[in-house]
Amino acid sequence: MGRLRLLGLLCVLFVLGCDPGLPTPPGASSSTPAIEIEVVPPAPSDAVAPVSHFRLRSAARAGARPDAVALVVGEVGPRHVEQIAEGDPSDALSERIVPASVIPIEDDIWIVPHVMLERGERYDAVVGDTETTFPIVVDSEAEAPFERLWPPPDLPVAQASLFYCGPDEVSFEPEEDALFPDGPRGVWSPGTPSGAGRRCLRFDPAAAMMSGTWLAPPSVAGHAVAPGPVTIGEMNTIRALSCAGHEVVFGPGCAAVEDDRLTLRAPESPMLWVVSGGGLDLVFATEPGESRIVKGLPPSSSITLTVEVLYASGVWSIGPATVFTKQVRPHFVINEAYANPIGAEPDQEWIEIVNDGSVGGDLEGYVIEDIGGPTVLPAAFVGPGAMAVVVNETFSADGEYDAAPAPDAVIVRVEKLGKNGLSNSGEPLKLTRPDGTVISRFPAVPKPKPGASVARVTPEAPDGVESSFVLSTAPTPGAPN
């Protein structure tokens, strides 16, 4: 019972006949056990949860090999089943096979997908050795699972400490469980050890664990959790940061405090952060050396925050951080750049600046700088949350070949945007205040393509992080990315 406790104490068993279009398995006899499929969490075959585990009862006893078992998107035919049995699926079939752990346990074989199944999609569980298929349809109205924030994918951690978060607060009594199969035992609880992170689920292992790869249950306390393996490996050494003069100590990191926000600088090790107090209850993970903007602080105030951190060692730390916020002001950010237009160059090039602050401000005297040199901006008021599109004097807003600016965008015309226009091969940009302080940076990559822009995923996405910027084939000058 211990091996299956994490998969729920109750299971539903439904027996599906083999696809009538498939031949009878060669050599089959009355002594060959029938393979049955069990879905965890319990659900009818035409409405399984997007995060489910599948137990093929008696499959191992019937002679099925794990490498001849697969979960496939869509319906399969006899030739597909044959390819899976032979371990030689075509390229087209390989693209349809769901990434999963296929695990033999005594008489049975388990299929544990590593990704969420698509709502409303049909899948076939295939046992190639016995030429058996089980059709499965995913519930089209199922709720999204809780997102796994810790550990990040592909990050080996020293302990199987897990953290998943959803949209709403959760409340349940702590419950014992184990990771699959025969993995570390531990306890699932809501939130952090201090009670913060109330939208989250936490798993604390009961003891240290040898290296290995384990799987979380498909649901905890009635909440689906995102699938994916958890790898136990060696612990990385964490070096304390030395904070600069304008920064304050913030847990194991450092923070530059502004008006309604602070910029966190994380150590050179991945970790999970939970920041609470002052109206905040934030949960996020950082990559080594990442900067992260924490918003929502009251300006011109003294605030004591609680900073909890989960390290790759599985250890939690907690401590206070008192910050003194400054007077409210605008926050201008380079949000999108269009360097390779379909129309005339450099006429139709532009750079979008968003005011991510809570008050408006004037761009006069601010400077955009590229490799070719500086472009000083003229007077232009940009309200809170509003966007300015900086363009050449010759820019045409008719949208004949390129996307037209949003109707409410602030158009800022300059004599020349860059020395000879923006580079089609990509170039770094920076925005500075009139006093020379750099307040926003934009990368040279990804390289812009004709008709595509480079966009920041959110205004608060940090500079210097590759995942903060994407190539957009539908540019949005003056509108949210």
Tab-separated table of C-alpha atoms in Angstrom:
chain	number	residue	atom	x	y	z
A	1	MET	CA	0.000	0.000	0.000
A	2	GLY	CA	2.954	2.319	0.691
A	3	ARG	CA	3.992	2.366	-2.975
A	4	LEU	CA	0.616	3.602	-4.071
A	5	ARG	CA	-0.242	5.877	-1.166
A	6	LEU	CA	0.902	8.953	-3.063
A	7	LEU	CA	-1.395	8.049	-5.920
A	8	GLY	CA	-4.460	8.091	-3.707
A	9	LEU	CA	-6.069	5.549	-1.437
A	10	LEU	CA	-8.929	5.206	-3.863
A	11	CYS	CA	-8.577	4.347	-7.539
A	12	VAL	CA	-11.072	3.752	-10.257
A	13	LEU	CA	-10.571	0.793	-12.519
A	14	PHE	CA	-12.038	0.732	-15.942
A	15	VAL	CA	-11.371	-2.053	-18.414
A	16	LEU	CA	-11.224	-1.067	-22.052
A	17	GLY	CA	-11.296	-3.634	-24.811
A	18	CYS	CA	-8.507	-3.783	-27.343
A	19	ASP	CA	-9.031	-1.802	-30.499
A	20	PRO	CA	-11.217	-4.102	-32.652
A	21	GLY	CA	-9.116	-3.157	-35.665
A	22	LEU	CA	-6.028	-4.786	-34.149
A	23	PRO	CA	-5.234	-8.483	-34.644
A	24	THR	CA	-5.366	-10.985	-31.808
A	25	PRO	CA	-1.924	-11.169	-30.182
A	26	PRO	CA	0.052	-14.114	-31.555
A	27	GLY	CA	0.236	-16.973	-29.120
A	28	ALA	CA	-2.423	-15.512	-26.855
A	29	SER	CA	-4.233	-18.053	-24.736
A	30	SER	CA	-6.626	-18.225	-21.837
A	31	SER	CA	-3.597	-18.303	-19.514
A	32	THR	CA	-2.447	-14.847	-20.696
A	33	PRO	CA	-3.716	-12.321	-18.134
A	34	ALA	CA	-5.952	-9.554	-19.412
A	35	ILE	CA	-4.393	-6.109	-19.161
A	36	GLU	CA	-6.561	-3.504	-17.494
A	37	ILE	CA	-5.961	0.226	-17.092
A	38	GLU	CA	-6.408	2.185	-13.880
A	39	VAL	CA	-6.433	5.976	-13.845
A	40	VAL	CA	-5.155	8.017	-10.920
A	41	PRO	CA	-6.815	10.252	-9.814
A	42	PRO	CA	-10.041	8.318	-10.457
A	43	ALA	CA	-11.902	9.420	-13.584
A	44	PRO	CA	-13.918	7.919	-16.461
A	45	SER	CA	-11.932	7.164	-19.593
A	46	ASP	CA	-13.510	10.050	-21.494
A	47	ALA	CA	-12.758	12.705	-18.834
A	48	VAL	CA	-9.365	12.047	-17.250
A	49	ALA	CA	-7.518	14.848	-15.474
A	50	PRO	CA	-4.763	16.694	-17.416
A	51	VAL	CA	-2.338	15.434	-14.763
A	52	SER	CA	-2.913	11.695	-14.433
A	53	HIS	CA	-0.943	8.508	-13.858
A	54	PHE	CA	-1.889	5.302	-15.671
A	55	ARG	CA	-1.454	1.830	-14.168
A	56	LEU	CA	-1.527	-1.022	-16.660
A	57	ARG	CA	-2.569	-3.887	-14.441
A	58	SER	CA	-0.972	-7.268	-15.229
A	59	ALA	CA	0.969	-5.809	-18.171
A	60	ALA	CA	4.345	-7.049	-16.868
A	61	ARG	CA	2.873	-10.465	-16.040
A	62	ALA	CA	1.476	-10.624	-19.584
A	63	GLY	CA	5.013	-10.222	-20.936
A	64	ALA	CA	4.930	-6.531	-21.854
A	65	ARG	CA	8.265	-4.724	-21.867
A	66	PRO	CA	8.440	-1.150	-20.539
A	67	ASP	CA	10.222	-0.016	-23.712
A	68	ALA	CA	7.238	-1.269	-25.718
A	69	VAL	CA	4.740	0.832	-23.743
A	70	ALA	CA	3.880	4.417	-24.668
A	71	LEU	CA	1.257	7.128	-24.365
A	72	VAL	CA	0.512	8.650	-27.766
A	73	VAL	CA	-1.348	11.805	-28.767
A	74	GLY	CA	-4.330	10.885	-30.910
A	75	GLU	CA	-5.508	7.531	-32.206
A	76	VAL	CA	-3.020	4.861	-33.250
A	77	GLY	CA	-3.339	2.147	-35.872
A	78	PRO	CA	-1.858	-1.371	-36.193
A	79	ARG	CA	1.323	-0.089	-37.852
A	80	HIS	CA	1.906	2.401	-35.018
A	81	VAL	CA	1.491	-0.357	-32.441
A	82	GLU	CA	3.962	-2.529	-34.364
A	83	GLN	CA	6.537	0.284	-34.445
A	84	ILE	CA	6.211	0.804	-30.684
A	85	ALA	CA	6.577	-2.942	-30.076
A	86	GLU	CA	9.728	-2.992	-32.214
A	87	GLY	CA	11.145	0.095	-30.488
A	88	ASP	CA	11.466	1.830	-33.849
A	89	PRO	CA	8.774	4.501	-34.150
A	90	SER	CA	8.789	6.726	-37.219
A	91	ASP	CA	9.723	10.382	-36.849
A	92	ALA	CA	6.065	11.335	-37.145
A	93	LEU	CA	5.048	8.847	-34.450
A	94	SER	CA	7.952	9.861	-32.188
A	95	GLU	CA	6.658	13.433	-32.174
A	96	ARG	CA	3.311	12.137	-30.883
A	97	ILE	CA	4.736	10.052	-28.017
A	98	VAL	CA	4.255	11.835	-24.692
A	99	PRO	CA	7.421	12.241	-22.559
A	100	ALA	CA	6.850	9.939	-19.610
A	101	SER	CA	8.391	7.556	-17.106
A	102	VAL	CA	7.357	3.977	-17.850
A	103	ILE	CA	7.923	1.972	-14.673
A	104	PRO	CA	7.448	-1.771	-14.069
A	105	ILE	CA	6.265	-2.568	-10.528
A	106	GLU	CA	5.632	-6.242	-9.791
A	107	ASP	CA	2.911	-7.425	-12.208
A	108	ASP	CA	2.060	-3.953	-13.485
A	109	ILE	CA	3.517	-1.173	-15.619
A	110	TRP	CA	2.930	2.489	-14.815
A	111	ILE	CA	2.886	5.370	-17.322
A	112	VAL	CA	3.617	8.694	-15.587
A	113	PRO	CA	3.592	11.627	-18.068
A	114	HIS	CA	6.177	14.382	-17.554
A	115	VAL	CA	3.911	17.012	-19.129
A	116	MET	CA	0.317	18.103	-18.668
A	117	LEU	CA	-2.080	16.454	-21.107
A	118	GLU	CA	-4.038	18.764	-23.393
A	119	ARG	CA	-7.649	19.388	-22.388
A	120	GLY	CA	-10.133	17.768	-24.766
A	121	GLU	CA	-7.410	15.756	-26.538
A	122	ARG	CA	-7.555	12.011	-27.176
A	123	TYR	CA	-4.585	9.829	-26.253
A	124	ASP	CA	-3.923	6.117	-26.689
A	125	ALA	CA	-2.034	4.102	-24.079
A	126	VAL	CA	-0.239	1.444	-26.121
A	127	VAL	CA	1.121	-1.925	-25.003
A	128	GLY	CA	3.016	-2.944	-28.112
A	129	ASP	CA	3.925	-6.497	-27.036
A	130	THR	CA	0.294	-7.505	-26.681
A	131	GLU	CA	-0.996	-5.232	-29.452
A	132	THR	CA	-3.342	-3.552	-26.988
A	133	THR	CA	-4.522	0.055	-26.894
A	134	PHE	CA	-6.567	1.967	-24.363
A	135	PRO	CA	-8.229	5.187	-25.617
A	136	ILE	CA	-8.237	8.093	-23.168
A	137	VAL	CA	-9.836	11.536	-23.495
A	138	VAL	CA	-8.833	14.456	-21.275
A	139	ASP	CA	-11.512	16.476	-19.493
A	140	SER	CA	-11.966	19.655	-21.531
A	141	GLU	CA	-13.117	21.674	-18.509
A	142	ALA	CA	-10.473	20.612	-15.999
A	143	GLU	CA	-8.752	23.306	-13.953
A	144	ALA	CA	-5.100	24.112	-14.517
A	145	PRO	CA	-2.721	22.390	-12.094
A	146	PHE	CA	-0.664	24.202	-9.474
A	147	GLU	CA	2.590	25.413	-11.036
A	148	ARG	CA	5.809	23.865	-9.786
A	149	LEU	CA	8.064	26.664	-8.580
A	150	TRP	CA	10.620	24.465	-6.847
A	151	PRO	CA	12.766	22.777	-7.851
A	152	PRO	CA	13.130	24.169	-11.379
A	153	PRO	CA	13.137	21.576	-14.185
A	154	ASP	CA	16.461	19.795	-14.703
A	155	LEU	CA	17.922	21.160	-11.450
A	156	PRO	CA	19.288	18.410	-9.187
A	157	VAL	CA	18.641	19.259	-5.540
A	158	ALA	CA	20.039	17.714	-2.377
A	159	GLN	CA	16.585	17.106	-0.883
A	160	ALA	CA	13.180	16.417	-2.398
A	161	SER	CA	11.657	19.644	-1.051
A	162	LEU	CA	8.860	20.649	-3.425
A	163	PHE	CA	6.772	23.806	-3.779
A	164	TYR	CA	3.727	24.285	-6.025
A	165	CYS	CA	1.524	27.399	-6.242
A	166	GLY	CA	-1.947	28.097	-7.604
A	167	PRO	CA	-4.334	31.038	-7.978
A	168	ASP	CA	-6.167	30.746	-4.640
A	169	GLU	CA	-5.365	30.148	-0.996
A	170	VAL	CA	-5.356	26.522	0.144
A	171	SER	CA	-6.209	25.026	3.507
A	172	PHE	CA	-5.831	21.403	4.550
A	173	GLU	CA	-4.376	19.320	7.343
A	174	PRO	CA	-0.800	18.142	6.705
A	175	GLU	CA	-0.744	14.668	5.196
A	176	GLU	CA	1.988	12.066	4.908
A	177	ASP	CA	2.906	10.704	1.502
A	178	ALA	CA	5.796	9.453	-0.609
A	179	LEU	CA	7.155	10.307	-4.020
A	180	PHE	CA	6.772	7.714	-6.738
A	181	PRO	CA	8.009	4.995	-7.027
A	182	ASP	CA	9.229	4.082	-3.524
A	183	GLY	CA	10.643	7.596	-3.221
A	184	PRO	CA	11.297	9.803	-0.221
A	185	ARG	CA	8.530	9.872	2.345
A	186	GLY	CA	7.460	13.179	3.784
A	187	VAL	CA	4.617	15.534	4.569
A	188	TRP	CA	2.521	17.797	2.347
A	189	SER	CA	1.494	21.081	3.997
A	190	PRO	CA	0.005	24.392	2.890
A	191	GLY	CA	2.348	27.389	2.517
A	192	THR	CA	5.798	27.891	3.983
A	193	PRO	CA	7.004	26.779	7.425
A	194	SER	CA	6.027	30.245	8.753
A	195	GLY	CA	2.571	30.181	7.149
A	196	ALA	CA	3.280	32.565	4.254
A	197	GLY	CA	2.761	31.592	0.608
A	198	ARG	CA	-0.847	30.696	1.306
A	199	ARG	CA	-1.550	29.833	-2.344
A	200	CYS	CA	1.034	27.063	-2.282
A	201	LEU	CA	1.613	23.393	-1.438
A	202	ARG	CA	4.860	22.255	0.210
A	203	PHE	CA	6.456	18.811	0.473
A	204	ASP	CA	9.067	18.267	3.177
A	205	PRO	CA	10.979	14.954	3.035
A	206	ALA	CA	11.246	13.135	6.345
A	207	ALA	CA	14.927	12.236	5.911
A	208	ALA	CA	17.934	12.640	3.648
A	209	MET	CA	17.724	10.666	0.407
A	210	MET	CA	20.166	8.962	-1.892
A	211	SER	CA	20.535	10.245	-5.437
A	212	GLY	CA	17.730	9.336	-7.807
A	213	THR	CA	14.776	10.589	-9.820
A	214	TRP	CA	11.266	10.623	-8.397
A	215	LEU	CA	7.777	11.774	-9.357
A	216	ALA	CA	5.181	13.786	-7.460
A	217	PRO	CA	1.609	12.527	-7.150
A	218	PRO	CA	-0.888	13.868	-9.694
A	219	SER	CA	-2.812	15.706	-6.967
A	220	VAL	CA	-2.390	16.823	-3.371
A	221	ALA	CA	-5.342	17.533	-1.060
A	222	GLY	CA	-7.601	17.625	-4.118
A	223	HIS	CA	-5.376	20.053	-6.047
A	224	ALA	CA	-3.707	18.916	-9.283
A	225	VAL	CA	0.033	19.611	-9.356
A	226	ALA	CA	2.181	20.104	-12.443
A	227	PRO	CA	3.950	16.914	-13.592
A	228	GLY	CA	7.659	16.363	-14.063
A	229	PRO	CA	10.519	14.397	-12.498
A	230	VAL	CA	12.438	15.516	-9.408
A	231	THR	CA	16.150	14.681	-9.399
A	232	ILE	CA	18.111	14.293	-6.163
A	233	GLY	CA	21.787	15.097	-6.647
A	234	GLU	CA	24.693	16.920	-5.059
A	235	MET	CA	24.324	20.194	-3.167
A	236	ASN	CA	25.934	23.341	-4.543
A	237	THR	CA	27.950	25.599	-2.266
A	238	ILE	CA	26.290	28.982	-1.695
A	239	ARG	CA	28.508	32.028	-1.389
A	240	ALA	CA	27.203	35.069	0.453
A	241	LEU	CA	26.857	38.250	-1.562
A	242	SER	CA	28.637	41.461	-0.722
A	243	CYS	CA	26.075	44.262	-0.987
A	244	ALA	CA	26.946	47.558	-2.660
A	245	GLY	CA	26.595	50.887	-0.885
A	246	HIS	CA	23.145	51.581	-2.368
A	247	GLU	CA	21.859	48.102	-1.453
A	248	VAL	CA	20.503	46.525	1.730
A	249	VAL	CA	20.879	42.939	2.913
A	250	PHE	CA	17.837	40.959	1.786
A	251	GLY	CA	17.970	37.361	3.006
A	252	PRO	CA	20.983	35.785	1.294
A	253	GLY	CA	20.809	38.454	-1.423
A	254	CYS	CA	20.959	42.222	-1.770
A	255	ALA	CA	18.271	44.738	-2.703
A	256	ALA	CA	18.273	48.225	-4.186
A	257	VAL	CA	15.190	49.925	-2.732
A	258	GLU	CA	13.227	52.442	-4.797
A	259	ASP	CA	9.740	53.884	-4.319
A	260	ASP	CA	7.099	51.199	-4.817
A	261	ARG	CA	9.588	48.428	-5.536
A	262	LEU	CA	12.992	46.975	-4.923
A	263	THR	CA	15.424	45.202	-7.217
A	264	LEU	CA	16.644	41.952	-5.691
A	265	ARG	CA	20.078	40.615	-6.633
A	266	ALA	CA	20.233	36.873	-5.973
A	267	PRO	CA	23.314	34.794	-5.077
A	268	GLU	CA	25.043	32.562	-7.603
A	269	SER	CA	22.819	29.626	-6.759
A	270	PRO	CA	19.190	28.858	-7.632
A	271	MET	CA	16.717	29.280	-4.783
A	272	LEU	CA	13.047	29.836	-3.941
A	273	TRP	CA	11.961	33.118	-2.307
A	274	VAL	CA	8.822	33.895	-0.310
A	275	VAL	CA	8.474	37.594	0.568
A	276	SER	CA	5.647	38.631	2.890
A	277	GLY	CA	4.598	41.666	4.903
A	278	GLY	CA	3.672	45.195	3.883
A	279	GLY	CA	0.758	43.795	1.881
A	280	LEU	CA	2.985	41.355	-0.042
A	281	ASP	CA	2.803	37.580	-0.264
A	282	LEU	CA	5.090	36.797	-3.202
A	283	VAL	CA	6.623	33.488	-4.238
A	284	PHE	CA	9.244	33.159	-6.978
A	285	ALA	CA	12.405	31.278	-7.897
A	286	THR	CA	15.638	32.865	-9.078
A	287	GLU	CA	18.394	31.577	-11.289
A	288	PRO	CA	22.038	32.030	-10.273
A	289	GLY	CA	22.878	35.739	-10.115
A	290	GLU	CA	19.441	36.806	-11.379
A	291	SER	CA	17.916	40.209	-10.659
A	292	ARG	CA	14.233	40.320	-9.797
A	293	ILE	CA	11.917	43.298	-9.319
A	294	VAL	CA	9.629	43.072	-6.277
A	295	LYS	CA	6.720	45.524	-6.668
A	296	GLY	CA	3.841	46.612	-4.459
A	297	LEU	CA	5.630	48.491	-1.679
A	298	PRO	CA	4.143	51.704	-0.255
A	299	PRO	CA	6.319	54.717	-1.226
A	300	SER	CA	7.962	56.959	1.380
A	301	SER	CA	7.643	54.304	4.080
A	302	SER	CA	9.577	52.100	6.458
A	303	ILE	CA	8.535	48.477	5.960
A	304	THR	CA	9.698	45.294	7.643
A	305	LEU	CA	9.359	42.312	5.333
A	306	THR	CA	9.768	38.630	6.118
A	307	VAL	CA	12.112	36.852	3.716
A	308	GLU	CA	11.980	33.063	3.540
A	309	VAL	CA	14.325	31.155	1.257
A	310	LEU	CA	14.450	27.499	0.242
A	311	TYR	CA	17.902	26.402	-0.851
A	312	ALA	CA	18.859	23.498	-3.105
A	313	SER	CA	20.065	21.792	0.083
A	314	GLY	CA	16.417	21.525	1.169
A	315	VAL	CA	16.978	23.926	4.069
A	316	TRP	CA	14.629	26.842	4.739
A	317	SER	CA	15.889	30.135	6.159
A	318	ILE	CA	13.774	33.004	7.486
A	319	GLY	CA	14.565	36.502	8.630
A	320	PRO	CA	13.384	40.130	8.598
A	321	ALA	CA	14.428	42.807	6.115
A	322	THR	CA	13.615	46.413	6.891
A	323	VAL	CA	13.515	48.725	3.877
A	324	PHE	CA	12.959	52.467	3.514
A	325	THR	CA	11.156	53.312	0.292
A	326	LYS	CA	11.654	56.573	-1.583
A	327	GLN	CA	9.237	59.164	-2.912
A	328	VAL	CA	7.080	57.933	-5.773
A	329	ARG	CA	8.361	58.567	-9.312
A	330	PRO	CA	7.917	57.241	-12.878
A	331	HIS	CA	9.754	54.135	-14.043
A	332	PHE	CA	10.695	54.190	-17.715
A	333	VAL	CA	11.615	50.844	-19.304
A	334	ILE	CA	12.625	49.903	-22.858
A	335	ASN	CA	9.829	47.467	-23.607
A	336	GLU	CA	10.057	46.659	-27.332
A	337	ALA	CA	12.325	47.438	-30.298
A	338	TYR	CA	11.545	47.236	-34.021
A	339	ALA	CA	14.809	47.373	-35.973
A	340	ASN	CA	13.973	45.453	-39.155
A	341	PRO	CA	10.740	46.812	-40.668
A	342	ILE	CA	9.030	45.626	-43.834
A	343	GLY	CA	8.698	49.254	-44.898
A	344	ALA	CA	11.419	51.838	-45.441
A	345	GLU	CA	14.542	51.792	-43.269
A	346	PRO	CA	15.363	53.513	-41.024
A	347	ASP	CA	12.127	55.520	-41.333
A	348	GLN	CA	9.819	52.831	-39.916
A	349	GLU	CA	12.051	51.724	-37.043
A	350	TRP	CA	10.941	52.433	-33.483
A	351	ILE	CA	11.673	51.867	-29.801
A	352	GLU	CA	8.862	51.536	-27.260
A	353	ILE	CA	9.229	52.884	-23.713
A	354	VAL	CA	6.679	52.001	-21.027
A	355	ASN	CA	6.147	53.890	-17.791
A	356	ASP	CA	5.919	51.028	-15.313
A	357	GLY	CA	5.559	53.420	-12.375
A	358	SER	CA	2.491	54.627	-10.476
A	359	VAL	CA	2.894	58.298	-11.464
A	360	GLY	CA	3.463	60.014	-14.791
A	361	GLY	CA	6.664	61.680	-15.890
A	362	ASP	CA	8.391	63.561	-18.702
A	363	LEU	CA	10.979	61.982	-21.004
A	364	GLU	CA	12.749	65.272	-21.666
A	365	GLY	CA	16.500	64.864	-21.299
A	366	TYR	CA	16.413	61.060	-21.093
A	367	VAL	CA	18.807	59.368	-23.529
A	368	ILE	CA	18.522	56.240	-25.665
A	369	GLU	CA	21.959	54.953	-26.581
A	370	ASP	CA	23.032	52.295	-29.075
A	371	ILE	CA	26.394	51.431	-30.593
A	372	GLY	CA	26.065	54.403	-32.933
A	373	GLY	CA	25.688	56.930	-30.138
A	374	PRO	CA	23.076	58.771	-28.043
A	375	THR	CA	19.597	60.002	-28.946
A	376	VAL	CA	18.373	62.697	-26.551
A	377	LEU	CA	14.608	62.621	-26.079
A	378	PRO	CA	12.433	65.747	-26.273
A	379	ALA	CA	9.662	66.711	-23.873
A	380	ALA	CA	6.904	64.078	-23.822
A	381	PHE	CA	4.667	63.299	-20.846
A	382	VAL	CA	3.986	59.592	-20.305
A	383	GLY	CA	1.333	58.675	-17.747
A	384	PRO	CA	1.456	55.701	-15.372
A	385	GLY	CA	1.145	52.491	-17.390
A	386	ALA	CA	1.257	54.433	-20.661
A	387	MET	CA	3.653	53.847	-23.540
A	388	ALA	CA	5.752	56.091	-25.740
A	389	VAL	CA	6.931	55.091	-29.210
A	390	VAL	CA	10.181	56.804	-30.174
A	391	VAL	CA	10.449	57.184	-33.958
A	392	ASN	CA	12.370	59.028	-36.644
A	393	GLU	CA	11.043	62.335	-37.984
A	394	THR	CA	10.217	60.535	-41.236
A	395	PHE	CA	8.131	57.807	-39.569
A	396	SER	CA	4.709	57.135	-41.127
A	397	ALA	CA	1.970	55.850	-38.805
A	398	ASP	CA	-0.352	54.675	-41.594
A	399	GLY	CA	0.470	50.991	-40.995
A	400	GLU	CA	0.667	50.178	-44.723
A	401	TYR	CA	3.516	47.684	-44.340
A	402	ASP	CA	4.249	47.672	-40.620
A	403	ALA	CA	2.051	47.654	-37.513
A	404	ALA	CA	0.621	51.089	-36.724
A	405	PRO	CA	1.067	52.531	-33.220
A	406	ALA	CA	-1.830	52.120	-30.799
A	407	PRO	CA	-4.234	55.086	-30.867
A	408	ASP	CA	-3.359	56.120	-27.304
A	409	ALA	CA	0.424	55.756	-27.710
A	410	VAL	CA	2.595	58.812	-27.114
A	411	ILE	CA	4.550	59.378	-30.365
A	412	VAL	CA	7.997	60.868	-29.706
A	413	ARG	CA	9.737	62.020	-32.890
A	414	VAL	CA	13.513	62.481	-32.919
A	415	GLU	CA	15.788	63.756	-35.659
A	416	LYS	CA	17.616	60.457	-35.871
A	417	LEU	CA	17.080	57.144	-34.058
A	418	GLY	CA	20.611	55.774	-33.808
A	419	LYS	CA	23.534	56.923	-35.954
A	420	ASN	CA	22.361	55.134	-39.099
A	421	GLY	CA	19.202	53.585	-37.772
A	422	LEU	CA	18.891	50.489	-35.608
A	423	SER	CA	20.987	47.500	-36.611
A	424	ASN	CA	19.210	44.602	-38.336
A	425	SER	CA	21.718	42.210	-36.786
A	426	GLY	CA	20.762	43.286	-33.268
A	427	GLU	CA	22.524	45.670	-30.928
A	428	PRO	CA	22.334	46.494	-27.227
A	429	LEU	CA	20.317	49.530	-26.162
A	430	LYS	CA	20.210	51.448	-22.910
A	431	LEU	CA	18.043	54.188	-21.455
A	432	THR	CA	19.595	56.717	-19.086
A	433	ARG	CA	18.235	59.501	-16.928
A	434	PRO	CA	19.384	63.084	-17.556
A	435	ASP	CA	21.967	62.591	-14.774
A	436	GLY	CA	23.525	59.658	-16.678
A	437	THR	CA	22.128	56.855	-14.507
A	438	VAL	CA	21.311	53.774	-16.590
A	439	ILE	CA	17.751	52.706	-15.775
A	440	SER	CA	16.969	50.147	-18.496
A	441	ARG	CA	18.927	47.876	-20.820
A	442	PHE	CA	17.839	45.928	-23.905
A	443	PRO	CA	19.862	43.038	-25.399
A	444	ALA	CA	21.309	42.469	-28.855
A	445	VAL	CA	19.653	39.045	-29.034
A	446	PRO	CA	17.417	37.561	-30.204
A	447	LYS	CA	18.391	38.876	-33.637
A	448	PRO	CA	15.447	40.755	-35.193
A	449	LYS	CA	13.867	39.326	-38.340
A	450	PRO	CA	12.020	41.325	-41.032
A	451	GLY	CA	8.653	42.385	-39.674
A	452	ALA	CA	9.365	41.061	-36.177
A	453	SER	CA	10.199	42.964	-33.007
A	454	VAL	CA	12.140	42.029	-29.893
A	455	ALA	CA	9.844	42.367	-26.872
A	456	ARG	CA	10.259	42.251	-23.112
A	457	VAL	CA	7.880	39.603	-21.744
A	458	THR	CA	6.641	41.944	-18.979
A	459	PRO	CA	7.692	45.475	-18.014
A	460	GLU	CA	9.201	44.156	-14.767
A	461	ALA	CA	11.168	41.364	-16.496
A	462	PRO	CA	14.790	41.950	-15.438
A	463	ASP	CA	17.554	43.209	-17.691
A	464	GLY	CA	20.342	40.760	-18.432
A	465	VAL	CA	18.168	37.628	-18.324
A	466	GLU	CA	17.729	35.813	-21.641
A	467	SER	CA	14.207	34.628	-20.834
A	468	SER	CA	13.066	38.256	-20.327
A	469	PHE	CA	13.075	38.889	-24.092
A	470	VAL	CA	11.389	37.149	-27.013
A	471	LEU	CA	11.057	37.591	-30.757
A	472	SER	CA	7.534	38.783	-31.591
A	473	THR	CA	6.113	38.235	-35.076
A	474	ALA	CA	3.211	40.543	-34.186
A	475	PRO	CA	4.787	43.840	-33.042
A	476	THR	CA	2.640	45.998	-30.740
A	477	PRO	CA	3.929	49.596	-30.792
A	478	GLY	CA	2.268	51.489	-27.949
A	479	ALA	CA	0.315	48.456	-26.700
A	480	PRO	CA	1.092	45.666	-24.197
A	481	ASN	CA	3.395	42.927	-25.499
